[in-house]
């Protein structure tokens, strides 16, 4: 009998699984009657109410409730917490709401199409602004910069070129500073994805020009991707500025009458501000290298040193894809 008890105790010890405080537990369902402690903070409820009236420091709100709360606040035309904050925190160090001025130039006898622009903040708040013919005025985009601006559409207006421009700091209309500038012929796909936008206010401008008013000759569409692999160098290209560590795909309508397309790349040194965004473009102080690929084939590598004129390049047409890598030159 004693032997049986000893064997029973040993069997129980060997077949028992001990769970310690730092162990991982995997289960299909976990039922908690009262509260759950997460790193010393007690949670006793999950809030699914989009008004957030029952939210507290002891509850977790679902992403669906938070998203619905933000969207309801953004669509409220009356003064709300978001719109009032953008007016009162102008003197604070916190990023405030971005102002977006939408302007569609009126052309007599022509009905312009509408475009949807998505503004995605770095903390994942999405604001959609729609341009309409004749629409002017400021809109607000909320969230933490930098923003990514997206737009997908098709230029459907026959007989007209569509010009889509974005400017920053709209205080000098004679010499505007571009965020991006595009031209599209009828039937062109409009695909815009512009990352790294940190300006406090920008202007979106849609305008048109008759094809007959353009220089005679063929126009071709060139897909370009600029990949900036540098640490602190911004590169200006086609009225765009691609910041360090970012890449941008640009589709552009170009004039191909002479069979050669010429373009330049404008590098400049930038610094990070207190809000972890880039600013203060200065002359280059270190060397960079441009690696050019056309239609998937390496076509050349060019080194650019400080105090040199901006490098100019040319592409023999037809070319459908152009990829440009920008790298820091390492001193051996």
PDB file of C-alpha atoms in Angstrom, residues 113-118 150-157 184-193:
ATOM      1  CA  UNK A 113     -14.242  66.142 -62.680  1.00  0.00           C
ATOM      2  CA  UNK A 114     -13.963  65.445 -58.956  1.00  0.00           C
ATOM      3  CA  UNK A 115     -11.013  63.834 -57.184  1.00  0.00           C
ATOM      4  CA  UNK A 116     -10.735  62.150 -53.788  1.00  0.00           C
ATOM      5  CA  UNK A 117      -7.537  62.828 -51.825  1.00  0.00           C
ATOM      6  CA  UNK A 118      -6.640  60.674 -48.833  1.00  0.00           C
ATOM      7  CA  UNK A 150      -2.891  59.539 -51.954  1.00  0.00           C
ATOM      8  CA  UNK A 151      -5.113  59.951 -54.995  1.00  0.00           C
ATOM      9  CA  UNK A 152      -6.256  57.432 -57.610  1.00  0.00           C
ATOM     10  CA  UNK A 153      -8.329  58.402 -60.634  1.00  0.00           C
ATOM     11  CA  UNK A 154      -8.344  58.622 -64.424  1.00  0.00           C
ATOM     12  CA  UNK A 155      -8.103  61.818 -66.473  1.00  0.00           C
ATOM     13  CA  UNK A 156     -11.305  61.419 -68.478  1.00  0.00           C
ATOM     14  CA  UNK A 157     -11.659  64.883 -70.023  1.00  0.00           C
ATOM     15  CA  UNK A 184      -2.025  64.135 -67.433  1.00  0.00           C
ATOM     16  CA  UNK A 185      -3.438  63.552 -70.902  1.00  0.00           C
ATOM     17  CA  UNK A 186      -6.935  62.117 -71.475  1.00  0.00           C
ATOM     18  CA  UNK A 187      -7.066  58.480 -70.362  1.00  0.00           C
ATOM     19  CA  UNK A 188      -3.963  58.671 -68.156  1.00  0.00           C
ATOM     20  CA  UNK A 189      -4.135  56.900 -64.800  1.00  0.00           C
ATOM     21  CA  UNK A 190      -3.698  59.318 -61.923  1.00  0.00           C
ATOM     22  CA  UNK A 191      -1.838  57.507 -59.145  1.00  0.00           C
ATOM     23  CA  UNK A 192      -0.376  59.741 -56.453  1.00  0.00           C
ATOM     24  CA  UNK A 193       1.303  58.603 -53.247  1.00  0.00           C
TER      25      UNK A 193
END
